[in-house]
């Protein structure tokens, strides 16, 4: 589909504080405008790397749009944090990682590389964009390792945190409701009384 109809991000993220955003800009993070096209490109890249595809159902598609935008915001915040900590991945490191990925997914040699490039073109993205995403993922891994290097968590810590936040981790109770059709009011009253006894 045409890019202009892929993701109507501006209609999803406009708010009273974002009305001054230029046309075609979905949101702004740390003074950087992120356009609808940027988000479209990100989805194409994620599709090429991880098989991410937009759902077709309207309600799920709306959630997908929002999730893409949220993940992009998080990625930009992480990029900023990595820059502040001087965490950087060399171009060669990212290229080597991508080469291993191509060999694993498409096969060794020129034939595998040609298949990879063709697949990127078919999915509407390019190798530089995929390489940038690989670099971002490697940077995230390095940042995570740096931030958590001196953190130790014991089994007792995990148990105490779980006990304190148990309600957050629990799966809410769900019930499946069905219509019950009975012949008389007396039968209906009896069933209703039984239901009340269990609630």
Coordinates of N, CA, C and O in Angstrom, one line a residue:
X1 N 0.8 -1.2 0.0 CA 0.0 0.0 0.0 C 0.9 1.2 0.0 O 2.0 1.2 0.4
X2 N 0.3 2.4 -0.5 CA 1.1 3.6 -0.5 C 1.5 4.0 0.9 O 0.8 3.7 1.9
X3 N 2.7 4.6 1.1 CA 3.2 4.9 2.4 C 2.3 5.8 3.1 O 2.2 5.8 4.3
X4 N 1.6 6.7 2.4 CA 0.8 7.7 3.1 C -0.4 7.1 3.8 O -1.0 7.7 4.6
X5 N -0.8 5.8 3.4 CA -1.9 5.2 4.0 C -1.5 4.1 4.9 O -2.4 3.5 5.6
X6 N -0.2 3.8 5.0 CA 0.2 2.7 5.9 C -0.1 3.0 7.3 O -0.7 2.2 8.0
X7 N 0.4 4.1 7.8 CA 0.3 4.4 9.3 C -0.2 5.9 9.5 O 0.6 6.8 9.4
X8 N -1.4 6.1 9.8 CA -1.9 7.4 10.1 C -1.5 7.9 11.5 O -2.3 8.1 12.4
X9 N -0.2 7.9 11.7 CA 0.3 8.2 13.1 C -0.1 9.5 13.6 O -0.4 9.7 14.8
X10 N -0.2 10.5 12.8 CA -0.5 11.9 13.3 C -1.9 11.9 13.9 O -2.1 12.6 14.9
X11 N -2.8 11.1 13.4 CA -4.1 11.0 14.0 C -4.1 10.3 15.3 O -5.0 10.5 16.2
X12 N -3.1 9.5 15.6 CA -3.0 8.7 16.8 C -2.3 9.5 17.9 O -2.6 9.3 19.1
X13 N -1.4 10.3 17.6 CA -0.5 10.9 18.6 C -0.7 12.4 18.8 O 0.0 13.0 19.6
X14 N -1.6 13.0 18.0 CA -1.9 14.4 18.2 C -2.5 14.6 19.6 O -3.3 13.9 20.0
X15 N -2.1 15.6 20.3 CA -2.7 16.0 21.6 C -2.6 17.5 21.8 O -2.1 18.2 20.9
X16 N -3.2 18.0 22.9 CA -3.2 19.4 23.1 C -1.7 20.0 23.1 O -1.5 21.1 22.8
X17 N -0.8 19.1 23.5 CA 0.6 19.6 23.6 C 1.4 19.4 22.3 O 2.5 19.8 22.1
X18 N 0.7 18.7 21.3 CA 1.4 18.4 20.1 C 0.8 19.0 18.8 O 1.1 18.6 17.7
X19 N -0.1 19.9 19.0 CA -0.8 20.5 17.9 C 0.1 21.3 17.0 O -0.2 21.6 15.9
X20 N 1.3 21.7 17.6 CA 2.2 22.6 16.8 C 3.1 21.7 15.9 O 4.0 22.3 15.2
X21 N 3.0 20.4 15.9 CA 3.9 19.6 15.1 C 3.6 19.8 13.7 O 2.5 19.9 13.3
X22 N 4.7 19.8 12.9 CA 4.5 20.0 11.4 C 3.7 18.8 10.8 O 3.6 17.7 11.4
X23 N 3.1 19.1 9.7 CA 2.3 18.0 9.0 C 3.3 16.9 8.7 O 4.4 17.1 8.2
X24 N 2.8 15.6 8.9 CA 3.6 14.4 8.6 C 4.5 14.0 9.8 O 5.1 13.0 9.7
X25 N 4.6 14.8 10.8 CA 5.4 14.5 12.0 C 4.5 13.8 13.0 O 3.4 14.3 13.4
X26 N 4.9 12.6 13.4 CA 4.0 11.8 14.4 C 4.3 12.3 15.8 O 3.3 12.4 16.6
X27 N 5.6 12.5 16.2 CA 5.9 13.0 17.5 C 7.3 13.6 17.5 O 8.0 13.5 16.5
X28 N 7.6 14.1 18.7 CA 8.9 14.8 18.8 C 9.6 14.2 20.1 O 8.9 14.2 21.1
X29 N 10.8 13.8 20.1 CA 11.5 13.3 21.2 C 12.8 14.1 21.4 O 13.6 14.1 20.4
X30 N 13.0 14.7 22.5 CA 14.3 15.5 22.8 C 14.6 16.5 21.6 O 15.7 16.6 21.2
X31 N 13.5 17.1 21.1 CA 13.7 18.1 20.0 C 13.8 17.5 18.6 O 14.0 18.2 17.7
X32 N 13.8 16.1 18.5 CA 13.9 15.5 17.2 C 12.5 15.1 16.7 O 11.8 14.4 17.4
X33 N 12.2 15.5 15.5 CA 10.9 15.1 14.9 C 11.0 13.7 14.3 O 12.0 13.4 13.6
X34 N 10.0 12.9 14.6 CA 9.9 11.6 14.0 C 8.7 11.6 13.1 O 7.5 11.8 13.5
X35 N 8.9 11.4 11.8 CA 7.8 11.5 10.8 C 7.1 10.2 10.6 O 7.6 9.1 11.0
X36 N 6.0 10.3 10.0 CA 5.2 9.1 9.7 C 6.1 8.2 8.8 O 6.1 6.9 8.9
X37 N 6.8 8.8 7.9 CA 7.6 8.0 6.9 C 8.8 7.3 7.7 O 9.1 6.1 7.4
X38 N 9.3 7.9 8.7 CA 10.3 7.3 9.6 C 9.8 6.0 10.2 O 10.4 5.0 10.3
X39 N 8.5 6.1 10.7 CA 7.9 5.0 11.4 C 7.6 3.9 10.3 O 7.7 2.7 10.6
X40 N 7.1 4.3 9.2 CA 6.9 3.3 8.1 C 8.2 2.5 7.8 O 8.2 1.3 7.6
X41 N 9.3 3.3 7.7 CA 10.6 2.7 7.3 C 11.0 1.7 8.4 O 11.5 0.6 8.2
X42 N 10.7 2.1 9.7 CA 11.1 1.2 10.8 C 10.3 -0.1 10.7 O 10.9 -1.2 11.0
X43 N 9.1 -0.1 10.4 CA 8.3 -1.3 10.3 C 8.8 -2.2 9.1 O 8.9 -3.4 9.3
X44 N 9.2 -1.5 8.0 CA 9.7 -2.3 6.9 C 11.0 -3.0 7.3 O 11.2 -4.2 7.0
X45 N 11.8 -2.3 8.1 CA 13.1 -2.9 8.6 C 12.9 -4.0 9.5 O 13.5 -5.1 9.4
X46 N 11.9 -3.8 10.5 CA 11.6 -4.9 11.4 C 11.0 -6.1 10.7 O 11.2 -7.2 11.1
X47 N 10.3 -5.8 9.6 CA 9.7 -6.9 8.9 C 10.8 -7.7 8.2 O 10.8 -9.0 8.1
X48 N 11.8 -7.0 7.7 CA 12.9 -7.7 7.0 C 13.8 -8.6 8.0 O 14.2 -9.7 7.7
X49 N 14.0 -8.0 9.2 CA 14.8 -8.7 10.2 C 14.1 -9.7 11.0 O 14.6 -10.8 11.3
X50 N 12.9 -9.4 11.4 CA 12.2 -10.3 12.4 C 10.8 -10.8 11.9 O 10.2 -11.5 12.7
X51 N 10.5 -10.4 10.7 CA 9.2 -10.9 10.2 C 8.0 -10.2 10.7 O 6.9 -10.7 10.6
X52 N 8.2 -9.0 11.3 CA 7.1 -8.2 11.9 C 6.2 -7.7 10.7 O 6.7 -7.1 9.8
X53 N 4.9 -8.0 10.9 CA 3.9 -7.6 9.9 C 2.7 -6.9 10.5 O 2.3 -7.4 11.6
X54 N 2.2 -5.8 10.0 CA 1.1 -5.2 10.5 C -0.1 -6.1 10.4 O -0.3 -6.8 9.4
X55 N -1.0 -6.2 11.5 CA -2.2 -7.0 11.4 C -3.2 -6.3 10.5 O -3.1 -5.1 10.2
X56 N -4.2 -7.1 10.1 CA -5.2 -6.5 9.1 C -6.4 -6.0 9.9 O -7.2 -5.2 9.3
X57 N -6.7 -6.6 11.1 CA -7.9 -6.2 11.8 C -7.8 -4.7 12.3 O -6.7 -4.4 12.9
X58 N -8.8 -3.9 12.1 CA -8.6 -2.5 12.4 C -8.3 -2.2 13.9 O -7.4 -1.4 14.2
X59 N -8.9 -2.9 14.8 CA -8.6 -2.6 16.2 C -7.1 -3.1 16.6 O -6.4 -2.4 17.3
X60 N -6.7 -4.2 16.0 CA -5.3 -4.6 16.3 C -4.3 -3.8 15.5 O -3.2 -3.5 16.0
X61 N -4.7 -3.3 14.4 CA -3.8 -2.4 13.6 C -3.6 -1.1 14.4 O -2.5 -0.6 14.4
X62 N -4.6 -0.6 15.0 CA -4.5 0.7 15.8 C -3.5 0.5 16.9 O -2.6 1.3 17.2
X63 N -3.6 -0.7 17.6 CA -2.7 -1.0 18.7 C -1.2 -1.2 18.2 O -0.3 -0.7 18.8
X64 N -1.1 -1.8 17.0 CA 0.2 -2.0 16.4 C 0.8 -0.6 16.1 O 2.0 -0.4 16.4
X65 N 0.1 0.3 15.5 CA 0.6 1.7 15.3 C 1.2 2.3 16.5 O 2.3 2.8 16.5
X66 N 0.4 2.2 17.6 CA 0.8 2.8 18.9 C 2.1 2.1 19.4 O 3.0 2.7 19.9
X67 N 2.1 0.8 19.3 CA 3.3 0.0 19.8 C 4.5 0.4 19.0 O 5.6 0.5 19.6
X68 N 4.4 0.5 17.7 CA 5.6 0.9 16.9 C 6.1 2.3 17.3 O 7.3 2.5 17.5
X69 N 5.2 3.2 17.5 CA 5.6 4.6 18.0 C 6.2 4.5 19.3 O 7.3 5.1 19.6
X70 N 5.6 3.7 20.3 CA 6.2 3.6 21.6 C 7.6 3.0 21.6 O 8.5 3.5 22.2
X71 N 7.8 1.9 20.8 CA 9.1 1.3 20.7 C 10.1 2.2 20.1 O 11.3 2.2 20.5
X72 N 9.7 3.1 19.2 CA 10.6 4.0 18.6 C 11.0 5.1 19.6 O 12.2 5.4 19.6
X73 N 10.1 5.5 20.4 CA 10.4 6.5 21.4 C 11.5 5.9 22.4 O 12.5 6.5 22.7
X74 N 11.2 4.6 22.8 CA 12.1 4.0 23.7 C 13.5 3.8 23.1 O 14.5 4.0 23.8
X75 N 13.5 3.4 21.8 CA 14.8 3.3 21.2 C 15.6 4.6 21.1 O 16.8 4.6 21.3
X76 N 14.9 5.7 20.9 CA 15.5 7.0 20.9 C 16.1 7.4 22.3 O 17.2 8.0 22.4
X77 N 15.3 7.1 23.3 CA 15.8 7.4 24.7 C 17.0 6.5 25.0 O 18.0 7.0 25.6
X78 N 17.0 5.3 24.5 CA 18.1 4.4 24.8 C 19.4 4.9 24.0 O 20.5 4.9 24.5
X79 N 19.2 5.3 22.8 CA 20.3 5.9 22.0 C 20.9 7.1 22.7 O 22.1 7.2 22.8
X80 N 20.0 7.9 23.3 CA 20.5 9.1 24.1 C 21.3 8.6 25.3 O 22.4 9.2 25.6
X81 N 20.8 7.7 26.0 CA 21.5 7.1 27.2 C 22.8 6.5 26.8 O 23.8 6.7 27.5
X82 N 22.9 5.8 25.7 CA 24.1 5.2 25.2 C 25.1 6.2 24.9 O 26.3 6.1 25.2
X83 N 24.7 7.3 24.2 CA 25.6 8.4 23.8 C 26.2 9.1 25.1 O 27.4 9.4 25.1
X84 N 25.4 9.3 26.1 CA 25.8 9.9 27.3 C 26.9 9.0 28.1 O 27.7 9.5 28.7
X85 N 26.8 7.7 27.9 CA 27.7 6.8 28.6 C 28.8 6.4 27.6 O 29.6 5.5 27.9
X86 N 28.9 7.0 26.5 CA 29.9 6.7 25.5 C 29.9 5.2 25.1 O 31.0 4.6 24.9
X87 N 28.7 4.6 25.0 CA 28.6 3.3 24.5 C 28.4 3.3 23.0 O 27.4 3.9 22.6
X88 N 29.3 2.7 22.3 CA 29.2 2.8 20.8 C 29.6 1.4 20.2 O 30.5 0.7 20.8
X89 N 29.0 1.1 19.2 CA 29.3 -0.2 18.5 C 30.0 0.2 17.2 O 29.5 1.1 16.4
X90 N 31.2 -0.4 16.9 CA 31.9 -0.1 15.7 C 31.1 -0.6 14.5 O 30.4 -1.6 14.5
X91 N 31.3 0.1 13.4 CA 30.6 -0.3 12.1 C 31.0 -1.7 11.7 O 30.2 -2.5 11.3
X92 N 32.3 -2.0 11.9 CA 32.7 -3.4 11.5 C 32.1 -4.5 12.4 O 31.7 -5.5 11.8
X93 N 31.8 -4.2 13.6 CA 31.2 -5.1 14.5 C 29.8 -5.4 14.0 O 29.3 -6.5 14.0
X94 N 29.1 -4.3 13.7 CA 27.7 -4.5 13.2 C 27.7 -5.2 11.8 O 26.8 -6.1 11.6
X95 N 28.6 -4.9 11.0 CA 28.7 -5.5 9.6 C 29.0 -7.0 9.8 O 28.4 -7.8 9.1
X96 N 29.9 -7.4 10.7 CA 30.2 -8.8 10.9 C 29.0 -9.5 11.4 O 28.7 -10.7 11.0
X97 N 28.2 -8.9 12.4 CA 27.0 -9.5 12.9 C 26.0 -9.7 11.8 O 25.4 -10.8 11.7
X98 N 25.8 -8.7 10.9 CA 24.9 -8.8 9.9 C 25.3 -9.9 8.9 O 24.4 -10.7 8.3
X99 N 26.6 -10.0 8.6 CA 27.1 -11.0 7.7 C 26.8 -12.4 8.2 O 26.4 -13.3 7.4
X100 N 26.9 -12.6 9.5 CA 26.6 -13.9 10.1 C 25.1 -14.2 10.0 O 24.7 -15.3 9.7
X101 N 24.3 -13.2 10.2 CA 22.8 -13.3 10.1 C 22.5 -13.7 8.7 O 21.6 -14.6 8.5
X102 N 23.0 -13.1 7.7 CA 22.7 -13.4 6.3 C 23.1 -14.8 6.0 O 22.4 -15.5 5.3
X103 N 24.3 -15.2 6.4 CA 24.8 -16.6 6.1 C 23.8 -17.6 6.8 O 23.5 -18.6 6.2
X104 N 23.3 -17.3 8.0 CA 22.4 -18.2 8.7 C 21.1 -18.3 8.0 O 20.5 -19.4 7.8
X105 N 20.5 -17.1 7.6 CA 19.2 -17.1 7.1 C 19.0 -17.3 5.6 O 18.0 -17.8 5.2
X106 N 20.1 -16.9 4.9 CA 20.0 -17.0 3.4 C 21.0 -17.9 2.7 O 20.9 -18.1 1.5
X107 N 22.0 -18.3 3.5 CA 23.1 -19.1 2.9 C 24.4 -18.4 2.7 O 24.4 -17.1 2.7
X108 N 25.5 -19.1 2.6 CA 26.8 -18.5 2.5 C 27.0 -18.0 1.1 O 26.3 -18.4 0.1
X109 N 28.0 -17.2 0.9 CA 28.5 -16.8 -0.4 C 27.6 -15.7 -1.0 O 26.7 -15.2 -0.4
X110 N 27.9 -15.4 -2.3 CA 27.2 -14.4 -3.0 C 25.8 -14.7 -3.2 O 24.9 -13.8 -3.2
X111 N 25.4 -16.0 -3.4 CA 24.0 -16.3 -3.6 C 23.2 -15.9 -2.4 O 22.1 -15.4 -2.6
X112 N 23.7 -16.2 -1.2 CA 23.0 -15.8 0.0 C 22.8 -14.3 0.1 O 21.8 -13.8 0.5
X113 N 23.9 -13.6 -0.2 CA 23.9 -12.2 -0.1 C 22.9 -11.6 -1.1 O 22.1 -10.7 -0.8
X114 N 22.9 -12.1 -2.3 CA 21.9 -11.6 -3.4 C 20.5 -11.9 -2.9 O 19.6 -11.0 -3.1
X115 N 20.2 -13.0 -2.3 CA 18.9 -13.3 -1.8 C 18.5 -12.4 -0.7 O 17.3 -11.9 -0.7
X116 N 19.4 -12.0 0.1 CA 19.2 -11.1 1.2 C 18.8 -9.7 0.7 O 17.8 -9.1 1.1
X117 N 19.6 -9.2 -0.3 CA 19.4 -7.9 -0.8 C 18.0 -7.9 -1.6 O 17.3 -6.9 -1.5
X118 N 17.7 -8.9 -2.3 CA 16.4 -9.0 -3.0 C 15.3 -9.0 -2.0 O 14.2 -8.3 -2.2
X119 N 15.4 -9.7 -0.9 CA 14.4 -9.8 0.1 C 14.2 -8.4 0.8 O 13.0 -8.0 1.0
X120 N 15.2 -7.7 1.0 CA 15.1 -6.3 1.5 C 14.3 -5.4 0.6 O 13.5 -4.7 1.0
X121 N 14.7 -5.5 -0.7 CA 14.0 -4.7 -1.7 C 12.5 -5.1 -1.8 O 11.6 -4.2 -1.8
X122 N 12.2 -6.4 -1.7 CA 10.8 -6.8 -1.7 C 10.0 -6.3 -0.5 O 8.8 -6.0 -0.6
X123 N 10.7 -6.1 0.6 CA 10.1 -5.7 1.8 C 10.1 -4.2 2.0 O 9.7 -3.6 3.0
X124 N 10.7 -3.5 1.0 CA 10.7 -2.0 1.1 C 11.7 -1.4 2.0 O 11.5 -0.2 2.4
X125 N 12.8 -2.1 2.2 CA 13.8 -1.5 3.1 C 15.2 -1.7 2.4 O 15.3 -2.1 1.2
X126 N 16.3 -1.3 3.1 CA 17.6 -1.4 2.5 C 18.6 -1.9 3.5 O 18.3 -1.8 4.7
X127 N 19.8 -2.2 3.0 CA 20.8 -2.7 3.9 C 21.3 -1.7 4.9 O 21.5 -2.0 6.1
X128 N 21.5 -0.4 4.5 CA 21.9 0.6 5.5 C 20.9 0.7 6.7 O 21.3 0.9 7.8
X129 N 19.6 0.6 6.4 CA 18.6 0.7 7.4 C 18.6 -0.5 8.3 O 18.5 -0.4 9.6
X130 N 18.8 -1.7 7.7 CA 18.9 -2.9 8.5 C 20.2 -2.9 9.4 O 20.2 -3.2 10.5
X131 N 21.3 -2.4 8.8 CA 22.5 -2.3 9.5 C 22.4 -1.3 10.7 O 22.9 -1.6 11.8
X132 N 21.7 -0.3 10.5 CA 21.4 0.7 11.6 C 20.6 0.1 12.7 O 20.9 0.3 13.9
X133 N 19.7 -0.8 12.4 CA 18.9 -1.5 13.4 C 19.7 -2.5 14.1 O 19.7 -2.6 15.4
X134 N 20.6 -3.2 13.4 CA 21.5 -4.2 14.0 C 22.4 -3.4 15.0 O 22.7 -3.9 16.2
X135 N 22.9 -2.3 14.6 CA 23.8 -1.5 15.4 C 23.1 -1.0 16.7 O 23.7 -1.1 17.8
X136 N 21.9 -0.7 16.5 CA 21.1 -0.2 17.7 C 20.9 -1.4 18.7 O 21.0 -1.2 19.9
X137 N 20.6 -2.6 18.2 CA 20.4 -3.7 19.1 C 21.7 -4.1 19.8 O 21.7 -4.4 21.0
X138 N 22.8 -4.0 19.1 CA 24.1 -4.3 19.7 C 24.4 -3.3 20.8 O 25.0 -3.6 21.8
X139 N 24.1 -2.0 20.5 CA 24.3 -0.9 21.4 C 23.5 -1.1 22.7 O 24.0 -1.0 23.8
X140 N 22.2 -1.5 22.5 CA 21.3 -1.8 23.6 C 21.9 -2.9 24.5 O 21.9 -2.8 25.7
X141 N 22.4 -4.0 23.9 CA 23.1 -5.1 24.6 C 24.3 -4.6 25.5 O 24.4 -4.9 26.6
X142 N 25.1 -3.8 24.8 CA 26.3 -3.2 25.5 C 25.9 -2.3 26.7 O 26.4 -2.3 27.8
X143 N 24.9 -1.5 26.4 CA 24.4 -0.5 27.4 C 23.8 -1.3 28.6 O 24.1 -1.0 29.8
X144 N 23.0 -2.3 28.3 CA 22.4 -3.1 29.4 C 23.5 -3.8 30.2 O 23.5 -3.8 31.5
X145 N 24.5 -4.3 29.6 CA 25.6 -5.0 30.3 C 26.4 -4.0 31.2 O 26.8 -4.3 32.3
X146 N 26.6 -2.8 30.6 CA 27.3 -1.8 31.4 C 26.5 -1.3 32.6 O 27.0 -1.2 33.7
X147 N 25.2 -1.1 32.4 CA 24.4 -0.6 33.5 C 24.2 -1.6 34.6 O 24.1 -1.3 35.8
X148 N 24.1 -2.9 34.2 CA 23.8 -4.0 35.2 C 25.0 -4.7 35.7 O 24.9 -5.6 36.5
X149 N 26.2 -4.2 35.3 CA 27.5 -5.0 35.6 C 27.7 -5.1 37.1 O 28.1 -6.2 37.6
X150 N 27.3 -4.1 37.9 CA 27.6 -4.2 39.3 C 26.3 -4.5 40.1 O 26.3 -4.4 41.4
X151 N 25.3 -5.0 39.5 CA 24.0 -5.3 40.2 C 23.9 -6.8 40.4 O 24.1 -7.6 39.4
X152 N 23.7 -7.2 41.6 CA 23.4 -8.6 41.9 C 22.1 -8.7 42.6 O 21.7 -7.9 43.4
X153 N 21.4 -9.7 42.2 CA 20.0 -10.0 42.7 C 20.0 -11.4 43.2 O 20.2 -12.3 42.5
X154 N 19.7 -11.5 44.5 CA 19.6 -12.9 45.1 C 18.2 -13.5 44.9 O 17.2 -12.7 44.6
X155 N 18.1 -14.7 45.2 CA 16.8 -15.4 45.2 C 15.8 -14.8 46.2 O 14.6 -14.6 45.9
X156 N 16.4 -14.4 47.3 CA 15.6 -13.7 48.4 C 15.1 -12.4 47.9 O 13.9 -12.0 48.2
X157 N 15.9 -11.6 47.1 CA 15.5 -10.3 46.6 C 14.3 -10.5 45.6 O 13.3 -9.8 45.6
X158 N 14.4 -11.6 44.8 CA 13.4 -11.8 43.8 C 12.1 -12.2 44.5 O 11.0 -11.7 44.2
X159 N 12.2 -13.1 45.5 CA 11.0 -13.5 46.2 C 10.3 -12.3 47.0 O 9.1 -12.1 46.9
X160 N 11.1 -11.5 47.6 CA 10.6 -10.3 48.3 C 9.9 -9.3 47.4 O 8.8 -8.8 47.7
X161 N 10.5 -9.1 46.2 CA 9.9 -8.2 45.2 C 8.6 -8.8 44.7 O 7.6 -8.1 44.5
X162 N 8.6 -10.1 44.4 CA 7.4 -10.7 43.9 C 6.3 -10.6 45.0 O 5.1 -10.3 44.6
X163 N 6.6 -10.9 46.2 CA 5.6 -10.9 47.3 C 5.0 -9.5 47.4 O 3.8 -9.3 47.7
X164 N 5.9 -8.5 47.3 CA 5.4 -7.1 47.4 C 4.6 -6.6 46.3 O 3.7 -5.8 46.4
X165 N 4.9 -7.2 45.1 CA 4.2 -6.7 43.9 C 3.3 -7.8 43.2 O 3.0 -7.8 42.0
X166 N 2.9 -8.8 44.0 CA 2.2 -9.9 43.5 C 1.0 -9.5 42.7 O 0.7 -10.1 41.7
X167 N 0.3 -8.5 43.1 CA -1.0 -8.1 42.4 C -0.7 -7.7 41.0 O -1.4 -7.9 40.1
X168 N 0.5 -7.1 40.8 CA 0.9 -6.6 39.4 C 1.2 -7.7 38.5 O 1.0 -7.6 37.3
X169 N 1.7 -8.8 39.1 CA 2.1 -9.9 38.2 C 1.0 -10.9 38.0 O 1.1 -11.8 37.1
X170 N 0.0 -10.9 38.8 CA -1.1 -11.8 38.7 C -1.9 -11.6 37.4 O -2.1 -10.5 36.9
X171 N -2.4 -12.7 36.9 CA -3.3 -12.6 35.7 C -4.7 -12.4 36.2 O -5.2 -13.2 37.0
X172 N -5.4 -11.3 35.8 CA -6.7 -11.1 36.3 C -7.6 -12.2 36.0 O -7.5 -12.9 35.0
X173 N -8.5 -12.5 36.9 CA -9.5 -13.6 36.7 C -10.4 -13.2 35.6 O -10.8 -12.1 35.4
X174 N -10.7 -14.2 34.8 CA -11.6 -14.0 33.6 C -12.7 -15.0 33.7 O -12.6 -16.1 34.1
X175 N -13.9 -14.6 33.2 CA -15.0 -15.4 33.2 C -15.7 -15.4 31.8 O -15.7 -14.4 31.2
X176 N -16.1 -16.5 31.4 CA -16.8 -16.6 30.2 C -18.3 -16.6 30.4 O -18.8 -17.4 31.2
X177 N -19.0 -15.7 29.9 CA -20.5 -15.5 30.1 C -21.3 -16.1 29.0 O -21.0 -15.9 27.8
X178 N -22.3 -16.9 29.4 CA -23.2 -17.4 28.4 C -24.7 -17.1 28.8 O -25.0 -16.9 30.0
X179 N -25.5 -17.0 27.8 CA -26.9 -16.9 28.1 C -27.5 -18.2 28.5 O -27.2 -19.2 27.9
X180 N -28.3 -18.2 29.6 CA -29.0 -19.4 30.0 C -30.5 -19.2 29.9 O -31.0 -18.3 30.5
X181 N -31.1 -20.0 29.1 CA -32.5 -19.9 28.8 C -33.3 -21.0 29.5 O -32.9 -22.2 29.4
X182 N -34.2 -20.6 30.4 CA -34.9 -21.6 31.2 C -36.4 -21.4 30.9 O -36.9 -20.4 30.4
X183 N -37.2 -22.5 31.2 CA -38.6 -22.5 30.9 C -39.5 -21.6 31.8 O -40.4 -21.0 31.4
X184 N -39.1 -21.6 33.1 CA -40.0 -20.9 34.0 C -39.1 -19.9 34.9 O -37.9 -20.0 35.0
X185 N -39.8 -18.9 35.5 CA -39.2 -18.0 36.4 C -38.6 -18.7 37.6 O -37.6 -18.3 38.1
X186 N -39.3 -19.7 38.1 CA -38.8 -20.4 39.3 C -37.5 -21.1 39.0 O -36.6 -21.0 39.8
X187 N -37.3 -21.7 37.8 CA -36.0 -22.3 37.4 C -35.0 -21.2 37.3 O -33.8 -21.4 37.8
X188 N -35.3 -20.1 36.8 CA -34.3 -18.9 36.6 C -33.9 -18.4 38.0 O -32.7 -18.2 38.3
X189 N -34.9 -18.3 39.0 CA -34.6 -17.9 40.3 C -33.6 -18.8 41.0 O -32.7 -18.5 41.7
X190 N -33.9 -20.1 40.8 CA -33.0 -21.1 41.4 C -31.6 -21.1 40.9 O -30.6 -21.2 41.6
X191 N -31.4 -20.9 39.6 CA -30.1 -20.8 39.0 C -29.4 -19.5 39.5 O -28.2 -19.5 39.8
X192 N -30.2 -18.4 39.5 CA -29.6 -17.2 40.0 C -29.1 -17.3 41.4 O -28.0 -16.8 41.8
X193 N -29.8 -18.0 42.3 CA -29.4 -18.2 43.6 C -28.1 -19.1 43.7 O -27.2 -18.8 44.5
X194 N -28.0 -20.0 42.8 CA -26.8 -20.9 42.8 C -25.6 -20.0 42.4 O -24.5 -20.1 43.0
X195 N -25.8 -19.2 41.4 CA -24.7 -18.3 40.9 C -24.3 -17.4 42.0 O -23.1 -17.2 42.3
X196 N -25.2 -16.8 42.8 CA -24.9 -15.9 43.9 C -24.1 -16.6 45.0 O -23.3 -16.0 45.6
X197 N -24.4 -17.8 45.1 CA -23.7 -18.6 46.2 C -22.2 -18.8 45.9 O -21.4 -19.0 46.8
X198 N -21.8 -18.6 44.6 CA -20.4 -18.8 44.2 C -19.7 -17.5 44.0 O -18.6 -17.5 43.5
X199 N -20.4 -16.4 44.1 CA -19.8 -15.1 43.9 C -19.6 -14.3 45.2 O -20.1 -14.6 46.2

